[in-house]
mmCIF file of C-alpha atoms in Angstrom:
data_model
loop_
_atom_site.group_PDB
_atom_site.id
_atom_site.type_symbol
_atom_site.label_atom_id
_atom_site.label_comp_id
_atom_site.label_asym_id
_atom_site.label_seq_id
_atom_site.Cartn_x
_atom_site.Cartn_y
_atom_site.Cartn_z
ATOM 1 C CA UNK A 167 116.036 1.157 2.423
ATOM 2 C CA UNK A 168 116.185 4.213 0.157
ATOM 3 C CA UNK A 169 114.355 7.251 1.485
ATOM 4 C CA UNK A 170 111.860 8.841 -0.822
ATOM 5 C CA UNK A 171 112.865 12.277 -2.037
ATOM 6 C CA UNK A 172 110.272 14.952 -1.417
ATOM 7 C CA UNK A 173 109.100 16.709 -4.586
ATOM 8 C CA UNK A 174 110.033 20.303 -5.156
ATOM 9 C CA UNK A 175 106.979 22.534 -4.713
ATOM 10 C CA UNK A 176 106.303 25.788 -6.552
ATOM 11 C CA UNK A 177 103.645 28.469 -6.211
ATOM 12 C CA UNK A 178 101.814 30.301 -9.003
ATOM 13 C CA UNK A 179 104.332 33.165 -9.073
ATOM 14 C CA UNK A 180 107.308 30.849 -9.604
ATOM 15 C CA UNK A 181 105.552 28.801 -12.276
ATOM 16 C CA UNK A 182 104.364 31.965 -14.021
ATOM 17 C CA UNK A 183 107.886 33.383 -14.128
ATOM 18 C CA UNK A 184 109.261 30.190 -15.644
ATOM 19 C CA UNK A 185 106.538 29.881 -18.264
ATOM 20 C CA UNK A 186 106.294 33.538 -19.256
ATOM 21 C CA UNK A 187 102.730 33.839 -17.945
ATOM 22 C CA UNK A 188 101.054 35.623 -15.029
ATOM 23 C CA UNK A 189 100.182 34.111 -11.634
ATOM 24 C CA UNK A 190 96.517 34.734 -12.429
ATOM 25 C CA UNK A 191 96.844 32.655 -15.593
ATOM 26 C CA UNK A 192 98.404 29.768 -13.659
ATOM 27 C CA UNK A 193 95.527 29.878 -11.174
ATOM 28 C CA UNK A 194 93.115 29.934 -14.105
ATOM 29 C CA UNK A 195 94.697 26.861 -15.671
ATOM 30 C CA UNK A 196 94.096 25.056 -12.384
ATOM 31 C CA UNK A 197 90.525 26.193 -11.773
ATOM 32 C CA UNK A 198 89.615 25.424 -15.387
ATOM 33 C CA UNK A 199 91.580 22.177 -15.505
ATOM 34 C CA UNK A 200 88.532 20.161 -16.563
ATOM 35 C CA UNK A 201 88.497 22.199 -19.776
ATOM 36 C CA UNK A 202 92.223 21.904 -20.490
ATOM 37 C CA UNK A 203 93.088 21.058 -24.067
ATOM 38 C CA UNK A 204 93.416 17.411 -25.102
ATOM 39 C CA UNK A 205 91.696 16.358 -21.884
ATOM 40 C CA UNK A 206 94.932 16.572 -19.892
ATOM 41 C CA UNK A 207 94.093 18.471 -16.696
ATOM 42 C CA UNK A 208 96.490 20.801 -14.963
ATOM 43 C CA UNK A 209 98.137 19.026 -11.984
ATOM 44 C CA UNK A 210 96.341 18.963 -8.657
ATOM 45 C CA UNK A 211 97.542 21.052 -5.732
ATOM 46 C CA UNK A 212 100.266 19.302 -3.755
ATOM 47 C CA UNK A 213 100.197 21.493 -0.645
ATOM 48 C CA UNK A 214 99.352 24.941 0.681
ATOM 49 C CA UNK A 215 101.529 27.730 2.087
ATOM 50 C CA UNK A 216 99.048 29.823 4.000
ATOM 51 C CA UNK A 217 96.521 30.737 1.304
ATOM 52 C CA UNK A 218 98.990 30.123 -1.533
ATOM 53 C CA UNK A 219 98.601 26.983 -3.622
ATOM 54 C CA UNK A 220 101.664 24.833 -4.202
ATOM 55 C CA UNK A 221 102.185 22.358 -7.037
ATOM 56 C CA UNK A 222 104.687 19.599 -7.718
ATOM 57 C CA UNK A 223 107.171 21.501 -9.891
ATOM 58 C CA UNK A 224 108.154 18.448 -11.969
ATOM 59 C CA UNK A 225 104.535 17.581 -12.776
ATOM 60 C CA UNK A 226 103.725 21.142 -13.807
ATOM 61 C CA UNK A 227 106.833 21.357 -15.988
ATOM 62 C CA UNK A 228 105.866 18.090 -17.667
ATOM 63 C CA UNK A 229 102.321 19.360 -18.218
ATOM 64 C CA UNK A 230 103.586 22.463 -20.007
ATOM 65 C CA UNK A 231 105.997 20.364 -22.077
ATOM 66 C CA UNK A 232 103.147 18.241 -23.425
ATOM 67 C CA UNK A 233 100.373 20.809 -23.708
ATOM 68 C CA UNK A 234 99.070 21.674 -27.124
ATOM 69 C CA UNK A 235 100.013 24.993 -28.659
ATOM 70 C CA UNK A 236 98.332 27.870 -26.846
ATOM 71 C CA UNK A 237 96.305 30.398 -28.759
ATOM 72 C CA UNK A 238 99.203 32.833 -28.948
ATOM 73 C CA UNK A 239 101.467 30.337 -30.681
ATOM 74 C CA UNK A 240 98.843 29.513 -33.296
ATOM 75 C CA UNK A 241 98.080 33.182 -33.887
ATOM 76 C CA UNK A 242 99.112 34.653 -37.234
ATOM 77 C CA UNK A 243 99.532 38.409 -36.774
ATOM 78 C CA UNK A 244 97.988 40.580 -39.480
ATOM 79 C CA UNK A 245 100.181 42.038 -42.186
ATOM 80 C CA UNK A 246 101.330 45.533 -41.176
ATOM 81 C CA UNK A 247 104.149 47.916 -41.961
ATOM 82 C CA UNK A 248 107.179 46.719 -39.912
ATOM 83 C CA UNK A 249 107.874 50.337 -38.914
ATOM 84 C CA UNK A 250 104.317 51.045 -37.742
ATOM 85 C CA UNK A 251 104.106 51.968 -34.069
ATOM 86 C CA UNK A 252 101.509 50.273 -31.829
ATOM 87 C CA UNK A 253 100.489 51.238 -28.320
ATOM 88 C CA UNK A 254 100.241 48.632 -25.553
ATOM 89 C CA UNK A 255 96.618 47.674 -26.267
ATOM 90 C CA UNK A 256 97.177 47.442 -30.025
ATOM 91 C CA UNK A 257 100.373 45.459 -29.441
ATOM 92 C CA UNK A 258 98.456 42.988 -27.249
ATOM 93 C CA UNK A 259 95.815 42.626 -29.955
ATOM 94 C CA UNK A 260 98.462 42.247 -32.688
ATOM 95 C CA UNK A 261 100.163 39.461 -30.701
ATOM 96 C CA UNK A 262 96.881 37.599 -30.296
ATOM 97 C CA UNK A 263 96.125 38.203 -26.634
ATOM 98 C CA UNK A 264 92.488 38.420 -25.561
ATOM 99 C CA UNK A 265 93.494 40.603 -22.626
ATOM 100 C CA UNK A 266 94.369 44.006 -24.107
ATOM 101 C CA UNK A 267 96.296 44.837 -20.926
ATOM 102 C CA UNK A 268 98.667 41.870 -21.367
ATOM 103 C CA UNK A 269 101.603 43.902 -22.670
ATOM 104 C CA UNK A 270 101.128 46.457 -19.895
ATOM 105 C CA UNK A 271 101.138 43.595 -17.364
ATOM 106 C CA UNK A 272 104.368 42.199 -18.791
ATOM 107 C CA UNK A 273 106.042 45.595 -18.582
ATOM 108 C CA UNK A 274 104.892 46.166 -15.005
ATOM 109 C CA UNK A 275 105.321 42.703 -13.486
ATOM 110 C CA UNK A 276 108.023 41.003 -15.565
ATOM 111 C CA UNK A 277 110.934 43.398 -16.194
ATOM 112 C CA UNK A 278 113.238 42.076 -18.883
ATOM 113 C CA UNK A 279 110.665 39.662 -20.323
ATOM 114 C CA UNK A 280 109.027 41.913 -22.920
ATOM 115 C CA UNK A 281 111.002 44.295 -25.159
ATOM 116 C CA UNK A 282 111.293 47.918 -24.129
ATOM 117 C CA UNK A 283 109.110 50.282 -26.146
ATOM 118 C CA UNK A 284 110.680 51.852 -29.220
ATOM 119 C CA UNK A 285 109.032 55.201 -28.477
ATOM 120 C CA UNK A 286 107.827 56.759 -25.227
ATOM 121 C CA UNK A 287 105.631 59.843 -25.572
ATOM 122 C CA UNK A 288 105.256 62.164 -22.587
ATOM 123 C CA UNK A 289 101.601 63.204 -22.492
ATOM 124 C CA UNK A 290 99.174 65.100 -20.315
ATOM 125 C CA UNK A 291 99.948 68.171 -18.232
ATOM 126 C CA UNK A 292 102.399 69.056 -15.478
ATOM 127 C CA UNK A 293 99.660 68.353 -12.946
ATOM 128 C CA UNK A 294 98.540 65.104 -14.582
ATOM 129 C CA UNK A 295 101.332 63.637 -16.722
ATOM 130 C CA UNK A 296 101.225 60.213 -18.299
ATOM 131 C CA UNK A 297 103.255 58.208 -20.772
ATOM 132 C CA UNK A 298 102.274 56.472 -23.993
ATOM 133 C CA UNK A 299 104.544 53.566 -24.903
ATOM 134 C CA UNK A 300 104.739 52.294 -28.467
ATOM 135 C CA UNK A 301 106.418 49.341 -30.165
ATOM 136 C CA UNK A 302 107.363 48.887 -33.798
ATOM 137 C CA UNK A 303 105.628 45.986 -35.499
ATOM 138 C CA UNK A 304 109.033 44.490 -36.324
ATOM 139 C CA UNK A 305 110.014 44.576 -32.641
ATOM 140 C CA UNK A 306 106.886 42.570 -31.798
ATOM 141 C CA UNK A 307 107.501 40.103 -34.624
ATOM 142 C CA UNK A 308 111.085 39.579 -33.478
ATOM 143 C CA UNK A 309 109.843 38.902 -29.946
ATOM 144 C CA UNK A 310 107.278 36.386 -31.173
ATOM 145 C CA UNK A 311 109.976 34.594 -33.154
ATOM 146 C CA UNK A 312 111.950 33.871 -29.980
ATOM 147 C CA UNK A 313 109.092 31.906 -28.434
ATOM 148 C CA UNK A 314 109.200 28.115 -28.802
ATOM 149 C CA UNK A 315 106.162 26.182 -29.929
ATOM 150 C CA UNK A 316 104.815 25.295 -26.456
ATOM 151 C CA UNK A 317 104.373 28.787 -25.153
ATOM 152 C CA UNK A 318 107.608 29.375 -23.338
ATOM 153 C CA UNK A 319 110.167 31.801 -24.652
ATOM 154 C CA UNK A 320 113.342 30.272 -26.020
ATOM 155 C CA UNK A 321 115.271 32.879 -24.098
ATOM 156 C CA UNK A 322 113.788 35.285 -21.616
ATOM 157 C CA UNK A 323 117.307 36.580 -21.113
ATOM 158 C CA UNK A 324 117.295 38.749 -24.226
ATOM 159 C CA UNK A 325 120.268 41.072 -24.369
ATOM 160 C CA UNK A 326 122.248 39.232 -21.713
ATOM 161 C CA UNK A 327 125.155 41.705 -21.557
ATOM 162 C CA UNK A 328 125.112 43.486 -18.209
ATOM 163 C CA UNK A 329 126.930 46.702 -17.298
ATOM 164 C CA UNK A 330 129.937 46.863 -15.018
ATOM 165 C CA UNK A 331 128.543 48.338 -11.797
ATOM 166 C CA UNK A 332 130.949 49.324 -8.984
ATOM 167 C CA UNK A 333 130.030 48.181 -5.483
ATOM 168 C CA UNK A 334 131.663 51.232 -3.909
ATOM 169 C CA UNK A 335 129.520 53.873 -5.598
ATOM 170 C CA UNK A 336 127.017 56.195 -3.938
ATOM 171 C CA UNK A 337 125.008 53.908 -1.598
ATOM 172 C CA UNK A 338 121.872 56.013 -2.133
ATOM 173 C CA UNK A 339 122.059 55.999 -5.941
ATOM 174 C CA UNK A 340 118.954 54.463 -7.501
ATOM 175 C CA UNK A 341 119.765 51.591 -9.846
ATOM 176 C CA UNK A 342 117.613 49.690 -12.328
ATOM 177 C CA UNK A 343 117.107 45.996 -12.980
ATOM 178 C CA UNK A 344 120.210 45.603 -15.153
ATOM 179 C CA UNK A 345 122.468 47.220 -12.566
ATOM 180 C CA UNK A 346 120.864 45.212 -9.753
ATOM 181 C CA UNK A 347 121.338 41.989 -11.726
ATOM 182 C CA UNK A 348 125.016 42.824 -12.207
ATOM 183 C CA UNK A 349 125.627 43.643 -8.537
ATOM 184 C CA UNK A 350 123.874 40.451 -7.443
ATOM 185 C CA UNK A 351 126.030 38.348 -9.732
ATOM 186 C CA UNK A 352 123.362 37.253 -12.221
ATOM 187 C CA UNK A 353 124.406 36.650 -15.793
ATOM 188 C CA UNK A 354 121.265 38.200 -17.271
ATOM 189 C CA UNK A 355 118.517 40.630 -16.323
ATOM 190 C CA UNK A 356 115.995 37.889 -17.115
ATOM 191 C CA UNK A 357 117.357 35.572 -14.422
ATOM 192 C CA UNK A 358 117.248 38.469 -11.953
ATOM 193 C CA UNK A 359 113.629 39.211 -12.899
ATOM 194 C CA UNK A 360 112.683 35.562 -12.459
ATOM 195 C CA UNK A 361 114.218 35.427 -8.979
ATOM 196 C CA UNK A 362 112.473 38.674 -8.064
ATOM 197 C CA UNK A 363 109.072 37.387 -9.193
ATOM 198 C CA UNK A 364 109.653 34.121 -7.304
ATOM 199 C CA UNK A 365 110.170 35.987 -4.037
ATOM 200 C CA UNK A 366 113.834 35.018 -3.800
ATOM 201 C CA UNK A 367 114.927 38.638 -3.365
ATOM 202 C CA UNK A 368 112.766 39.752 -0.424
ATOM 203 C CA UNK A 369 114.683 42.971 0.245
ATOM 204 C CA UNK A 370 113.917 44.150 -3.297
ATOM 205 C CA UNK A 371 110.206 43.341 -3.381
ATOM 206 C CA UNK A 372 109.421 46.978 -2.598
ATOM 207 C CA UNK A 373 111.350 49.417 -4.810
ATOM 208 C CA UNK A 374 112.976 52.567 -3.442
ATOM 209 C CA UNK A 375 111.789 54.625 -6.361
ATOM 210 C CA UNK A 376 110.341 54.708 -9.870
ATOM 211 C CA UNK A 377 112.221 56.056 -12.882
ATOM 212 C CA UNK A 378 110.990 59.430 -14.142
ATOM 213 C CA UNK A 379 112.145 61.536 -17.087
ATOM 214 C CA UNK A 380 114.180 58.559 -18.260
ATOM 215 C CA UNK A 381 112.743 57.896 -21.706
ATOM 216 C CA UNK A 382 112.119 54.190 -22.217
ATOM 217 C CA UNK A 383 112.895 53.489 -18.581
ATOM 218 C CA UNK A 384 110.068 55.650 -17.241
ATOM 219 C CA UNK A 385 107.975 53.807 -14.687
ATOM 220 C CA UNK A 386 110.586 51.099 -14.091
ATOM 221 C CA UNK A 387 111.446 50.113 -10.544
ATOM 222 C CA UNK A 388 114.632 51.370 -8.918
ATOM 223 C CA UNK A 389 116.549 50.287 -5.805
ATOM 224 C CA UNK A 390 119.361 51.952 -3.885
ATOM 225 C CA UNK A 391 122.828 50.459 -4.203
ATOM 226 C CA UNK A 392 122.756 50.002 -0.412
ATOM 227 C CA UNK A 393 119.628 47.837 -0.512
ATOM 228 C CA UNK A 394 120.924 45.775 -3.431
ATOM 229 C CA UNK A 395 124.186 45.081 -1.624
ATOM 230 C CA UNK A 396 122.278 44.152 1.533
ATOM 231 C CA UNK A 397 120.362 41.641 -0.553
ATOM 232 C CA UNK A 398 123.614 40.400 -2.083
ATOM 233 C CA UNK A 399 125.003 39.765 1.390
ATOM 234 C CA UNK A 400 122.081 37.426 2.080
ATOM 235 C CA UNK A 401 122.170 35.736 -1.326
ATOM 236 C CA UNK A 402 123.419 32.285 -2.096
ATOM 237 C CA UNK A 403 125.107 31.713 -5.484
ATOM 238 C CA UNK A 404 124.527 32.995 -8.164
ATOM 239 C CA UNK A 405 123.922 36.104 -6.089
ATOM 240 C CA UNK A 406 127.532 37.104 -5.600
ATOM 241 C CA UNK A 407 128.109 40.817 -6.095
ATOM 242 C CA UNK A 408 130.562 41.798 -8.772
ATOM 243 C CA UNK A 409 133.834 43.281 -7.670
#
């Protein structure tokens, strides 16, 4: 008698990372499943992990594969000068998002998913500094063009070339997502970001610092080489540190 294989379960964070959405949006698709397009409800919860909902990964993947085009994919951005610079709220509006904080959320929670800003303006005072990030219209159009018709990007792993990062450097040096991805043996920063958002890199969930005075990288999370290598020592493939 053949034993039945247990389905793979996934939480909102893992599904969100795979689909280029936010965990809140995944939860919303479930709670509003009776209103889902074409009358095809989002899959029911398969189990719970504490207070976290778990779904059958295969069923959710199939649901996304057959869903009708989301609003973003049917959105035709207005005609604008390709060189015009838009701030995060204007970029969200240009891309068709109802939530004007969507681009800011992508930048904060999904490193590597959304393009880096073309311009970063340092604003405010020494006592109360802040940054204004701006994207060229053409940068946003290029990003939209990489998304397939069902709402998932054709390739989250944009710019897959990673730097050569030595393992024997200063253990206290703060490194960014690209350097961490390289040390952990990932092929792209996108795959690193996905693993991080899925909770597969527990030692890196809390950064050791935030980039400052680094232009486009301002506000990005940083980890010490020591912590990254400690995570690498616990990783299964593909997390093999580069030599």
